[in-house]
C-alpha cells in the first residue's frame, strides 16, 4: 500500500497490526518503521520522527537507524542528523543505507561534497543498486564531465525498486538524464 501511495489505508492497517499479540521483535521494529514512513508521507513529520525515536528507545536496530537517520536529513536538522547518523555508523559502519545517510547529511545539509563522496563511494561498494547513492554519484560524474558514467548510474537507479522514502525520484533521475543529453 505504501509503495502504491495509499498511505491512509496503510496507516489504518498498521495501527491495527500493532495490537496483534504474536508480534515478534523484528515485526515490531518493521511496524514502527512502516508506520513512521506512512506518517511522514501523510505530512505528519513530527509524528513520524517521534514514532521512530520511541522505537529507537525500545528496539534499536539497523532498520530504525536507517529510517530515522534519513528522516533527520529530510527534516533539515543538521546537528541532529549528523549526531544520529554518526551513532548509526557506530552501530553498523558497513550498512550501505547508513553510509548513504551520512553522505546525504554532508552533501545536502553541510554542503561538504568532498566528505559526502567518501560515504557515497563506500555505500556503493557495499550495495551498488541503491537509488539515492547512484543519483548522487551520477551528479559527481556530471561535475567531472563523465557523462557516460553518469548515464549508467542513472539507468541503474531507474531500474531499481523505489520506496516512499527515496530522496531521488524517477522524475529527478529522468531530469538529470535529459540534462546530460541536452534535452
Tab-separated table of N, CA and C in Angstrom:
chain	number	residue	atom	x	y	z
A	1	UNK	N	0.816	-1.201	0.000
A	1	UNK	CA	0.000	0.000	0.000
A	1	UNK	C	0.863	1.271	0.000
A	2	UNK	N	1.955	1.239	0.774
A	2	UNK	CA	2.796	2.436	0.821
A	2	UNK	C	3.491	2.675	-0.516
A	3	UNK	N	3.930	1.618	-1.163
A	3	UNK	CA	4.587	1.792	-2.468
A	3	UNK	C	3.593	2.277	-3.525
A	4	UNK	N	2.317	2.010	-3.307
A	4	UNK	CA	1.280	2.465	-4.233
A	4	UNK	C	0.726	3.829	-3.844
A	5	UNK	N	1.259	4.418	-2.777
A	5	UNK	CA	0.814	5.742	-2.360
A	5	UNK	C	-0.490	5.759	-1.587
A	6	UNK	N	-0.940	4.604	-1.137
A	6	UNK	CA	-2.187	4.533	-0.364
A	6	UNK	C	-1.858	4.621	1.128
A	7	UNK	N	-1.401	5.788	1.528
A	7	UNK	CA	-0.864	5.982	2.870
A	7	UNK	C	-1.925	5.937	3.962
A	8	UNK	N	-3.082	6.478	3.686
A	8	UNK	CA	-4.134	6.475	4.708
A	8	UNK	C	-4.582	5.049	5.011
A	9	UNK	N	-4.766	4.255	3.977
A	9	UNK	CA	-5.129	2.840	4.162
A	9	UNK	C	-4.042	2.100	4.922
A	10	UNK	N	-2.801	2.337	4.517
A	10	UNK	CA	-1.669	1.683	5.165
A	10	UNK	C	-1.602	2.062	6.640
A	11	UNK	N	-1.852	3.337	6.946
A	11	UNK	CA	-1.823	3.796	8.336
A	11	UNK	C	-2.852	3.047	9.172
A	12	UNK	N	-4.055	2.899	8.642
A	12	UNK	CA	-5.116	2.188	9.369
A	12	UNK	C	-4.726	0.735	9.645
A	13	UNK	N	-4.193	0.072	8.648
A	13	UNK	CA	-3.800	-1.336	8.801
A	13	UNK	C	-2.649	-1.470	9.798
A	14	UNK	N	-1.669	-0.591	9.694
A	14	UNK	CA	-0.534	-0.644	10.614
A	14	UNK	C	-0.961	-0.345	12.045
A	15	UNK	N	-1.888	0.573	12.204
A	15	UNK	CA	-2.385	0.899	13.541
A	15	UNK	C	-3.057	-0.323	14.167
A	16	UNK	N	-3.822	-1.040	13.383
A	16	UNK	CA	-4.478	-2.252	13.878
A	16	UNK	C	-3.463	-3.370	14.138
A	17	UNK	N	-2.464	-3.459	13.293
A	17	UNK	CA	-1.470	-4.528	13.400
A	17	UNK	C	-0.677	-4.451	14.692
A	18	UNK	N	-0.509	-3.256	15.246
A	18	UNK	CA	0.269	-3.127	16.471
A	18	UNK	C	-0.384	-3.856	17.644
A	19	UNK	N	-1.667	-4.175	17.512
A	19	UNK	CA	-2.393	-4.854	18.591
A	19	UNK	C	-2.277	-6.376	18.506
A	20	UNK	N	-1.664	-6.866	17.456
A	20	UNK	CA	-1.533	-8.318	17.284
A	20	UNK	C	-0.691	-8.889	18.424
A	21	UNK	N	-1.176	-9.939	19.079
A	21	UNK	CA	-0.471	-10.495	20.236
A	21	UNK	C	0.804	-11.267	19.887
A	22	UNK	N	0.950	-11.661	18.647
A	22	UNK	CA	2.076	-12.524	18.267
A	22	UNK	C	3.182	-11.785	17.509
A	23	UNK	N	3.293	-10.481	17.705
A	23	UNK	CA	4.336	-9.730	17.002
A	23	UNK	C	5.710	-10.064	17.566
A	24	UNK	N	6.582	-10.517	16.692
A	24	UNK	CA	7.977	-10.754	17.089
A	24	UNK	C	8.684	-9.402	17.188
A	25	UNK	N	9.856	-9.403	17.787
A	25	UNK	CA	10.631	-8.173	17.897
A	25	UNK	C	10.899	-7.594	16.511
A	26	UNK	N	11.294	-8.440	15.580
A	26	UNK	CA	11.592	-7.977	14.222
A	26	UNK	C	10.357	-7.359	13.565
A	27	UNK	N	9.200	-7.971	13.771
A	27	UNK	CA	7.971	-7.433	13.188
A	27	UNK	C	7.579	-6.116	13.851
A	28	UNK	N	7.826	-5.976	15.156
A	28	UNK	CA	7.546	-4.708	15.840
A	28	UNK	C	8.428	-3.605	15.273
A	29	UNK	N	9.697	-3.918	15.065
A	29	UNK	CA	10.617	-2.933	14.512
A	29	UNK	C	10.158	-2.503	13.118
A	30	UNK	N	9.807	-3.470	12.296
A	30	UNK	CA	9.346	-3.169	10.935
A	30	UNK	C	8.046	-2.376	10.974
A	31	UNK	N	7.164	-2.704	11.895
A	31	UNK	CA	5.896	-1.996	12.023
A	31	UNK	C	6.141	-0.519	12.362
A	32	UNK	N	7.029	-0.264	13.321
A	32	UNK	CA	7.354	1.120	13.680
A	32	UNK	C	7.912	1.884	12.476
A	33	UNK	N	8.789	1.253	11.742
A	33	UNK	CA	9.392	1.908	10.584
A	33	UNK	C	8.331	2.203	9.532
A	34	UNK	N	7.504	1.219	9.229
A	34	UNK	CA	6.463	1.424	8.222
A	34	UNK	C	5.477	2.501	8.668
A	35	UNK	N	5.107	2.477	9.941
A	35	UNK	CA	4.168	3.465	10.456
A	35	UNK	C	4.798	4.864	10.391
A	36	UNK	N	6.059	4.972	10.759
A	36	UNK	CA	6.753	6.251	10.668
A	36	UNK	C	6.814	6.767	9.236
A	37	UNK	N	7.099	5.883	8.293
A	37	UNK	CA	7.167	6.282	6.884
A	37	UNK	C	5.806	6.772	6.390
A	38	UNK	N	4.754	6.079	6.804
A	38	UNK	CA	3.408	6.472	6.396
A	38	UNK	C	3.039	7.836	6.989
A	39	UNK	N	3.338	8.030	8.269
A	39	UNK	CA	3.075	9.333	8.885
A	39	UNK	C	3.823	10.434	8.134
A	40	UNK	N	5.073	10.162	7.791
A	40	UNK	CA	5.883	11.138	7.060
A	40	UNK	C	5.224	11.504	5.743
A	41	UNK	N	4.819	10.482	4.993
A	41	UNK	CA	4.220	10.716	3.687
A	41	UNK	C	2.856	11.402	3.800
A	42	UNK	N	2.190	11.241	4.935
A	42	UNK	CA	0.913	11.927	5.157
A	42	UNK	C	1.124	13.364	5.649
A	43	UNK	N	2.378	13.763	5.802
A	43	UNK	CA	2.683	15.127	6.196
A	43	UNK	C	2.849	15.350	7.686
A	44	UNK	N	2.750	14.276	8.468
A	44	UNK	CA	2.917	14.386	9.912
A	44	UNK	C	4.385	14.096	10.253
A	45	UNK	N	5.250	15.046	9.918
A	45	UNK	CA	6.687	14.848	10.092
A	45	UNK	C	7.063	14.701	11.558
A	46	UNK	N	6.491	15.535	12.407
A	46	UNK	CA	6.804	15.448	13.835
A	46	UNK	C	6.362	14.103	14.399
A	47	UNK	N	5.182	13.641	14.016
A	47	UNK	CA	4.681	12.350	14.479
A	47	UNK	C	5.556	11.203	14.000
A	48	UNK	N	6.008	11.283	12.766
A	48	UNK	CA	6.877	10.237	12.210
A	48	UNK	C	8.179	10.158	12.993
A	49	UNK	N	8.770	11.309	13.255
A	49	UNK	CA	10.037	11.333	13.984
A	49	UNK	C	9.834	10.877	15.421
A	50	UNK	N	8.783	11.356	16.087
A	50	UNK	CA	8.501	10.911	17.467
A	50	UNK	C	8.290	9.407	17.529
A	51	UNK	N	7.552	8.866	16.561
A	51	UNK	CA	7.292	7.428	16.495
A	51	UNK	C	8.602	6.646	16.386
A	52	UNK	N	9.482	7.094	15.517
A	52	UNK	CA	10.737	6.376	15.315
A	52	UNK	C	11.720	6.601	16.462
A	53	UNK	N	11.666	7.762	17.090
A	53	UNK	CA	12.501	7.974	18.274
A	53	UNK	C	12.059	7.041	19.401
A	54	UNK	N	10.741	6.858	19.554
A	54	UNK	CA	10.226	5.924	20.566
A	54	UNK	C	10.647	4.499	20.229
A	55	UNK	N	10.581	4.159	18.951
A	55	UNK	CA	11.006	2.823	18.518
A	55	UNK	C	12.485	2.620	18.800
A	56	UNK	N	13.271	3.647	18.538
A	56	UNK	CA	14.714	3.550	18.789
A	56	UNK	C	14.990	3.308	20.270
A	57	UNK	N	14.251	3.983	21.128
A	57	UNK	CA	14.426	3.794	22.577
A	57	UNK	C	14.115	2.363	22.997
A	58	UNK	N	13.060	1.782	22.411
A	58	UNK	CA	12.628	0.431	22.790
A	58	UNK	C	13.385	-0.664	22.048
A	59	UNK	N	13.562	-0.459	20.744
A	59	UNK	CA	14.064	-1.524	19.878
A	59	UNK	C	15.133	-1.029	18.913
A	60	UNK	N	16.243	-0.507	19.378
A	60	UNK	CA	17.240	-0.015	18.418
A	60	UNK	C	17.711	-1.139	17.496
A	61	UNK	N	17.737	-0.836	16.228
A	61	UNK	CA	18.182	-1.827	15.234
A	61	UNK	C	18.539	-1.096	13.951
A	62	UNK	N	19.114	-1.816	13.027
A	62	UNK	CA	19.567	-1.227	11.772
A	62	UNK	C	18.492	-0.505	10.998
A	63	UNK	N	17.324	-1.112	10.853
A	63	UNK	CA	16.274	-0.512	10.033
A	63	UNK	C	15.750	0.791	10.645
A	64	UNK	N	15.754	0.874	11.968
A	64	UNK	CA	15.336	2.115	12.616
A	64	UNK	C	16.425	3.170	12.448
A	65	UNK	N	17.690	2.783	12.619
A	65	UNK	CA	18.781	3.722	12.359
A	65	UNK	C	18.705	4.251	10.923
A	66	UNK	N	18.465	3.370	9.981
A	66	UNK	CA	18.395	3.767	8.578
A	66	UNK	C	17.292	4.797	8.340
A	67	UNK	N	16.107	4.481	8.825
A	67	UNK	CA	14.939	5.311	8.534
A	67	UNK	C	14.962	6.620	9.299
A	68	UNK	N	15.208	6.569	10.593
A	68	UNK	CA	15.231	7.792	11.388
A	68	UNK	C	16.390	8.695	10.955
A	69	UNK	N	17.526	8.101	10.626
A	69	UNK	CA	18.653	8.891	10.143
A	69	UNK	C	18.301	9.644	8.874
A	70	UNK	N	17.584	8.982	7.982
A	70	UNK	CA	17.153	9.632	6.742
A	70	UNK	C	16.141	10.745	7.027
A	71	UNK	N	15.189	10.479	7.930
A	71	UNK	CA	14.181	11.495	8.232
A	71	UNK	C	14.801	12.733	8.872
A	72	UNK	N	15.825	12.545	9.685
A	72	UNK	CA	16.527	13.701	10.242
A	72	UNK	C	17.155	14.541	9.128
A	73	UNK	N	17.712	13.881	8.121
A	73	UNK	CA	18.281	14.610	6.986
A	73	UNK	C	17.162	15.353	6.259
A	74	UNK	N	16.090	14.650	5.963
A	74	UNK	CA	14.959	15.255	5.257
A	74	UNK	C	14.389	16.438	6.028
A	75	UNK	N	14.393	16.343	7.337
A	75	UNK	CA	13.835	17.401	8.178
A	75	UNK	C	14.758	18.619	8.250
A	76	UNK	N	16.012	18.457	7.816
A	76	UNK	CA	16.931	19.574	7.718
A	76	UNK	C	17.638	19.972	9.001
A	77	UNK	N	17.540	19.144	10.030
A	77	UNK	CA	18.212	19.452	11.300
A	77	UNK	C	19.646	18.939	11.213
A	78	UNK	N	20.555	19.839	10.837
A	78	UNK	CA	21.938	19.461	10.554
A	78	UNK	C	22.602	18.714	11.706
A	79	UNK	N	22.561	19.312	12.879
A	79	UNK	CA	23.284	18.730	14.015
A	79	UNK	C	22.671	17.406	14.457
A	80	UNK	N	21.349	17.343	14.475
A	80	UNK	CA	20.684	16.107	14.884
A	80	UNK	C	20.948	14.998	13.865
A	81	UNK	N	20.886	15.354	12.594
A	81	UNK	CA	21.150	14.370	11.537
A	81	UNK	C	22.577	13.848	11.642
A	82	UNK	N	23.518	14.757	11.828
A	82	UNK	CA	24.917	14.341	11.921
A	82	UNK	C	25.154	13.470	13.145
A	83	UNK	N	24.669	13.896	14.281
A	83	UNK	CA	24.868	13.146	15.521
A	83	UNK	C	24.241	11.757	15.443
A	84	UNK	N	23.007	11.690	14.975
A	84	UNK	CA	22.319	10.405	14.924
A	84	UNK	C	22.954	9.481	13.885
A	85	UNK	N	23.311	10.024	12.730
A	85	UNK	CA	23.917	9.181	11.698
A	85	UNK	C	25.319	8.725	12.083
A	86	UNK	N	26.020	9.514	12.883
A	86	UNK	CA	27.304	9.042	13.434
A	86	UNK	C	27.067	7.890	14.406
A	87	UNK	N	26.025	8.007	15.232
A	87	UNK	CA	25.659	6.911	16.141
A	87	UNK	C	25.295	5.664	15.341
A	88	UNK	N	24.567	5.862	14.244
A	88	UNK	CA	24.185	4.735	13.380
A	88	UNK	C	25.419	4.068	12.788
A	89	UNK	N	26.405	4.861	12.409
A	89	UNK	CA	27.657	4.298	11.887
A	89	UNK	C	28.399	3.506	12.963
A	90	UNK	N	28.355	3.996	14.193
A	90	UNK	CA	28.954	3.239	15.298
A	90	UNK	C	28.251	1.900	15.471
A	91	UNK	N	26.941	1.903	15.273
A	91	UNK	CA	26.143	0.682	15.395
A	91	UNK	C	26.514	-0.314	14.287
A	92	UNK	N	26.630	0.190	13.043
A	92	UNK	CA	26.990	-0.669	11.909
A	92	UNK	C	27.672	0.178	10.840
A	93	UNK	N	28.991	0.158	10.837
A	93	UNK	CA	29.756	1.003	9.916
A	93	UNK	C	29.788	0.470	8.484
A	94	UNK	N	29.143	-0.678	8.255
A	94	UNK	CA	29.100	-1.219	6.894
A	94	UNK	C	27.675	-1.333	6.369
A	95	UNK	N	26.766	-0.594	6.953
A	95	UNK	CA	25.390	-0.568	6.466
A	95	UNK	C	25.323	0.454	5.330
A	96	UNK	N	25.038	0.012	4.101
A	96	UNK	CA	25.070	0.943	2.971
A	96	UNK	C	24.037	2.072	3.062
A	97	UNK	N	22.916	1.819	3.716
A	97	UNK	CA	21.916	2.884	3.852
A	97	UNK	C	22.395	3.928	4.856
A	98	UNK	N	22.981	3.477	5.940
A	98	UNK	CA	23.538	4.408	6.928
A	98	UNK	C	24.660	5.226	6.287
A	99	UNK	N	25.493	4.588	5.488
A	99	UNK	CA	26.558	5.305	4.786
A	99	UNK	C	25.972	6.340	3.829
A	100	UNK	N	24.916	5.970	3.119
A	100	UNK	CA	24.242	6.918	2.233
A	100	UNK	C	23.665	8.082	3.042
A	101	UNK	N	23.066	7.779	4.194
A	101	UNK	CA	22.530	8.845	5.054
A	101	UNK	C	23.633	9.824	5.459
A	102	UNK	N	24.811	9.302	5.784
A	102	UNK	CA	25.927	10.180	6.132
A	102	UNK	C	26.339	11.023	4.924
A	103	UNK	N	26.374	10.386	3.764
A	103	UNK	CA	26.697	11.128	2.544
A	103	UNK	C	25.690	12.251	2.308
A	104	UNK	N	24.412	11.934	2.459
A	104	UNK	CA	23.386	12.956	2.258
A	104	UNK	C	23.465	14.043	3.328
A	105	UNK	N	23.821	13.662	4.550
A	105	UNK	CA	23.972	14.651	5.617
A	105	UNK	C	25.013	15.688	5.212
A	106	UNK	N	26.168	15.214	4.764
A	106	UNK	CA	27.229	16.142	4.376
A	106	UNK	C	26.908	16.886	3.073
A	107	UNK	N	26.333	16.189	2.115
A	107	UNK	CA	26.044	16.797	0.805
A	107	UNK	C	24.917	17.817	0.914
A	108	UNK	N	23.796	17.397	1.478
A	108	UNK	CA	22.593	18.227	1.470
A	108	UNK	C	22.541	19.241	2.609
A	109	UNK	N	23.059	18.890	3.768
A	109	UNK	CA	22.902	19.772	4.928
A	109	UNK	C	24.135	20.632	5.204
A	110	UNK	N	25.313	20.084	4.940
A	110	UNK	CA	26.539	20.824	5.236
A	110	UNK	C	27.244	21.329	3.975
A	111	UNK	N	26.728	20.951	2.808
A	111	UNK	CA	27.320	21.341	1.531
A	111	UNK	C	28.810	20.989	1.475
A	112	UNK	N	29.136	19.844	2.060
A	112	UNK	CA	30.523	19.345	2.042
A	112	UNK	C	30.562	18.134	1.107
A	113	UNK	N	30.651	18.434	-0.184
A	113	UNK	CA	30.579	17.381	-1.197
A	113	UNK	C	31.764	16.429	-1.140
A	114	UNK	N	32.922	16.931	-0.738
A	114	UNK	CA	34.099	16.068	-0.674
A	114	UNK	C	33.939	15.007	0.411
A	115	UNK	N	33.506	15.438	1.584
A	115	UNK	CA	33.304	14.491	2.673
A	115	UNK	C	32.165	13.525	2.340
A	116	UNK	N	31.119	14.036	1.712
A	116	UNK	CA	29.977	13.204	1.323
A	116	UNK	C	30.404	12.101	0.361
A	117	UNK	N	31.278	12.437	-0.565
A	117	UNK	CA	31.700	11.480	-1.594
A	117	UNK	C	32.292	10.215	-0.988
A	118	UNK	N	33.047	10.358	0.076
A	118	UNK	CA	33.644	9.196	0.747
A	118	UNK	C	32.554	8.210	1.167
A	119	UNK	N	31.489	8.724	1.739
A	119	UNK	CA	30.399	7.862	2.207
A	119	UNK	C	29.617	7.266	1.046
A	120	UNK	N	29.362	8.068	0.015
A	120	UNK	CA	28.638	7.538	-1.140
A	120	UNK	C	29.431	6.423	-1.829
A	121	UNK	N	30.740	6.610	-1.960
A	121	UNK	CA	31.563	5.575	-2.599
A	121	UNK	C	31.538	4.273	-1.806
A	122	UNK	N	31.677	4.384	-0.495
A	122	UNK	CA	31.666	3.173	0.330
A	122	UNK	C	30.295	2.499	0.279
A	123	UNK	N	29.227	3.286	0.328
A	123	UNK	CA	27.871	2.725	0.227
A	123	UNK	C	27.714	1.983	-1.092
A	124	UNK	N	28.223	2.573	-2.165
A	124	UNK	CA	28.107	1.959	-3.486
A	124	UNK	C	28.942	0.683	-3.600
A	125	UNK	N	30.102	0.662	-2.955
A	125	UNK	CA	30.920	-0.560	-2.946
A	125	UNK	C	30.172	-1.707	-2.277
A	126	UNK	N	29.447	-1.392	-1.225
A	126	UNK	CA	28.742	-2.421	-0.462
A	126	UNK	C	27.414	-2.836	-1.098
A	127	UNK	N	26.777	-1.873	-1.785
A	127	UNK	CA	25.473	-2.160	-2.401
A	127	UNK	C	25.310	-1.242	-3.601
A	128	UNK	N	25.652	-1.751	-4.747
A	128	UNK	CA	25.737	-0.935	-5.960
A	128	UNK	C	24.391	-0.678	-6.632
A	129	UNK	N	23.293	-0.925	-5.933
A	129	UNK	CA	21.977	-0.725	-6.544
A	129	UNK	C	21.116	0.285	-5.785
A	130	UNK	N	21.703	1.015	-4.859
A	130	UNK	CA	20.921	1.976	-4.083
A	130	UNK	C	20.617	3.211	-4.929
A	131	UNK	N	19.360	3.486	-5.081
A	131	UNK	CA	18.901	4.561	-5.956
A	131	UNK	C	19.491	5.911	-5.556
A	132	UNK	N	19.383	6.268	-4.290
A	132	UNK	CA	19.875	7.574	-3.866
A	132	UNK	C	21.385	7.694	-4.025
A	133	UNK	N	22.103	6.664	-3.646
A	133	UNK	CA	23.557	6.684	-3.785
A	133	UNK	C	23.944	6.865	-5.249
A	134	UNK	N	23.288	6.133	-6.126
A	134	UNK	CA	23.579	6.246	-7.561
A	134	UNK	C	23.262	7.648	-8.077
A	135	UNK	N	22.186	8.230	-7.600
A	135	UNK	CA	21.815	9.585	-8.004
A	135	UNK	C	22.927	10.575	-7.658
A	136	UNK	N	23.375	10.530	-6.413
A	136	UNK	CA	24.418	11.478	-6.007
A	136	UNK	C	25.735	11.207	-6.725
A	137	UNK	N	26.090	9.936	-6.881
A	137	UNK	CA	27.330	9.627	-7.606
A	137	UNK	C	27.248	10.080	-9.063
A	138	UNK	N	26.066	9.989	-9.654
A	138	UNK	CA	25.883	10.476	-11.028
A	138	UNK	C	26.105	11.988	-11.077
A	139	UNK	N	25.671	12.694	-10.057
A	139	UNK	CA	25.895	14.150	-10.013
A	139	UNK	C	27.396	14.473	-9.965
A	140	UNK	N	28.150	13.668	-9.215
A	140	UNK	CA	29.606	13.851	-9.197
A	140	UNK	C	30.186	13.594	-10.583
A	141	UNK	N	29.710	12.522	-11.244
A	141	UNK	CA	30.200	12.211	-12.589
A	141	UNK	C	29.943	13.377	-13.543
A	142	UNK	N	28.764	13.973	-13.439
A	142	UNK	CA	28.427	15.109	-14.305
A	142	UNK	C	29.387	16.266	-14.040
A	143	UNK	N	29.616	16.560	-12.771
A	143	UNK	CA	30.546	17.647	-12.413
A	143	UNK	C	31.950	17.382	-12.958
A	144	UNK	N	32.323	16.095	-13.035
A	144	UNK	CA	33.654	15.719	-13.535
A	144	UNK	C	33.679	15.518	-15.048
A	145	UNK	N	32.547	15.764	-15.713
A	145	UNK	CA	32.480	15.650	-17.161
A	145	UNK	C	32.353	14.233	-17.681
A	146	UNK	N	32.122	13.257	-16.815
A	146	UNK	CA	31.991	11.860	-17.242
A	146	UNK	C	30.505	11.525	-17.410
A	147	UNK	N	29.951	11.995	-18.512
A	147	UNK	CA	28.513	11.834	-18.748
A	147	UNK	C	28.110	10.379	-18.963
A	148	UNK	N	28.991	9.602	-19.566
A	148	UNK	CA	28.672	8.188	-19.792
A	148	UNK	C	28.515	7.451	-18.465
A	149	UNK	N	29.434	7.675	-17.535
A	149	UNK	CA	29.333	7.038	-16.213
A	149	UNK	C	28.072	7.500	-15.493
A	150	UNK	N	27.742	8.780	-15.640
A	150	UNK	CA	26.532	9.306	-15.000
A	150	UNK	C	25.289	8.629	-15.574
A	151	UNK	N	25.235	8.494	-16.886
A	151	UNK	CA	24.079	7.851	-17.526
A	151	UNK	C	23.932	6.395	-17.079
A	152	UNK	N	25.050	5.707	-16.956
A	152	UNK	CA	24.993	4.315	-16.491
A	152	UNK	C	24.414	4.232	-15.077
A	153	UNK	N	24.834	5.135	-14.211
A	153	UNK	CA	24.309	5.140	-12.836
A	153	UNK	C	22.825	5.501	-12.814
A	154	UNK	N	22.446	6.473	-13.623
A	154	UNK	CA	21.043	6.888	-13.685
A	154	UNK	C	20.173	5.736	-14.183
A	155	UNK	N	20.612	5.065	-15.236
A	155	UNK	CA	19.839	3.939	-15.768
A	155	UNK	C	19.725	2.812	-14.744
A	156	UNK	N	20.804	2.562	-14.035
A	156	UNK	CA	20.765	1.532	-12.989
A	156	UNK	C	19.775	1.935	-11.898
A	157	UNK	N	19.804	3.198	-11.499
A	157	UNK	CA	18.887	3.692	-10.472
A	157	UNK	C	17.437	3.597	-10.951
A	158	UNK	N	17.192	3.959	-12.204
A	158	UNK	CA	15.827	3.902	-12.740
A	158	UNK	C	15.296	2.473	-12.787
A	159	UNK	N	16.170	1.508	-12.830
A	159	UNK	CA	15.755	0.107	-12.822
A	159	UNK	C	15.542	-0.435	-11.419
A	160	UNK	N	15.755	0.407	-10.423
A	160	UNK	CA	15.640	-0.024	-9.028
A	160	UNK	C	14.200	-0.024	-8.516
A	161	UNK	N	14.082	-0.460	-7.281
A	161	UNK	CA	12.788	-0.556	-6.622
A	161	UNK	C	12.619	0.667	-5.714
A	162	UNK	N	11.890	1.656	-6.178
A	162	UNK	CA	11.719	2.904	-5.435
A	162	UNK	C	10.866	2.677	-4.195
A	163	UNK	N	11.254	3.351	-3.123
A	163	UNK	CA	10.471	3.305	-1.894
A	163	UNK	C	9.893	4.693	-1.655
A	164	UNK	N	8.890	4.796	-0.797
A	164	UNK	CA	8.325	6.116	-0.496
A	164	UNK	C	9.339	7.069	0.136
A	165	UNK	N	10.423	6.537	0.679
A	165	UNK	CA	11.410	7.387	1.328
A	165	UNK	C	12.695	7.553	0.527
A	166	UNK	N	12.633	7.320	-0.772
A	166	UNK	CA	13.797	7.639	-1.599
A	166	UNK	C	13.871	9.150	-1.772
A	167	UNK	N	15.061	9.698	-1.677
A	167	UNK	CA	15.252	11.114	-1.971
A	167	UNK	C	15.087	11.328	-3.478
A	168	UNK	N	15.799	10.523	-4.256
A	168	UNK	CA	15.749	10.650	-5.710
A	168	UNK	C	14.501	9.958	-6.243
A	169	UNK	N	13.716	10.706	-6.973
A	169	UNK	CA	12.515	10.159	-7.594
A	169	UNK	C	12.821	9.810	-9.051
A	170	UNK	N	11.913	9.065	-9.663
A	170	UNK	CA	12.081	8.766	-11.086
A	170	UNK	C	12.142	10.064	-11.884
A	171	UNK	N	11.325	11.027	-11.504
A	171	UNK	CA	11.302	12.310	-12.200
A	171	UNK	C	12.661	13.020	-12.099
A	172	UNK	N	13.241	13.032	-10.900
A	172	UNK	CA	14.554	13.671	-10.719
A	172	UNK	C	15.614	12.987	-11.572
A	173	UNK	N	15.576	11.659	-11.603
A	173	UNK	CA	16.561	10.907	-12.384
A	173	UNK	C	16.375	11.159	-13.880
A	174	UNK	N	15.130	11.192	-14.324
A	174	UNK	CA	14.869	11.458	-15.736
A	174	UNK	C	15.264	12.885	-16.116
A	175	UNK	N	15.081	13.842	-15.212
A	175	UNK	CA	15.513	15.216	-15.467
A	175	UNK	C	17.037	15.286	-15.595
A	176	UNK	N	17.718	14.568	-14.719
A	176	UNK	CA	19.180	14.542	-14.777
A	176	UNK	C	19.649	13.925	-16.092
A	177	UNK	N	18.972	12.882	-16.492
A	177	UNK	CA	19.301	12.207	-17.756
A	177	UNK	C	19.082	13.156	-18.938
A	178	UNK	N	17.959	13.874	-18.933
A	178	UNK	CA	17.670	14.826	-20.002
A	178	UNK	C	18.690	15.961	-20.022
A	179	UNK	N	19.114	16.373	-18.845
A	179	UNK	CA	20.127	17.433	-18.725
A	179	UNK	C	21.420	16.995	-19.392
A	180	UNK	N	21.813	15.758	-19.144
A	180	UNK	CA	23.049	15.230	-19.737
A	180	UNK	C	22.937	15.172	-21.252
A	181	UNK	N	21.777	14.736	-21.733
A	181	UNK	CA	21.583	14.575	-23.171
A	181	UNK	C	21.252	15.905	-23.869
A	182	UNK	N	21.161	16.969	-23.058
A	182	UNK	CA	20.912	18.290	-23.634
A	182	UNK	C	19.483	18.491	-24.114
A	183	UNK	N	18.568	17.756	-23.517
A	183	UNK	CA	17.155	17.858	-23.936
A	183	UNK	C	16.442	18.955	-23.195
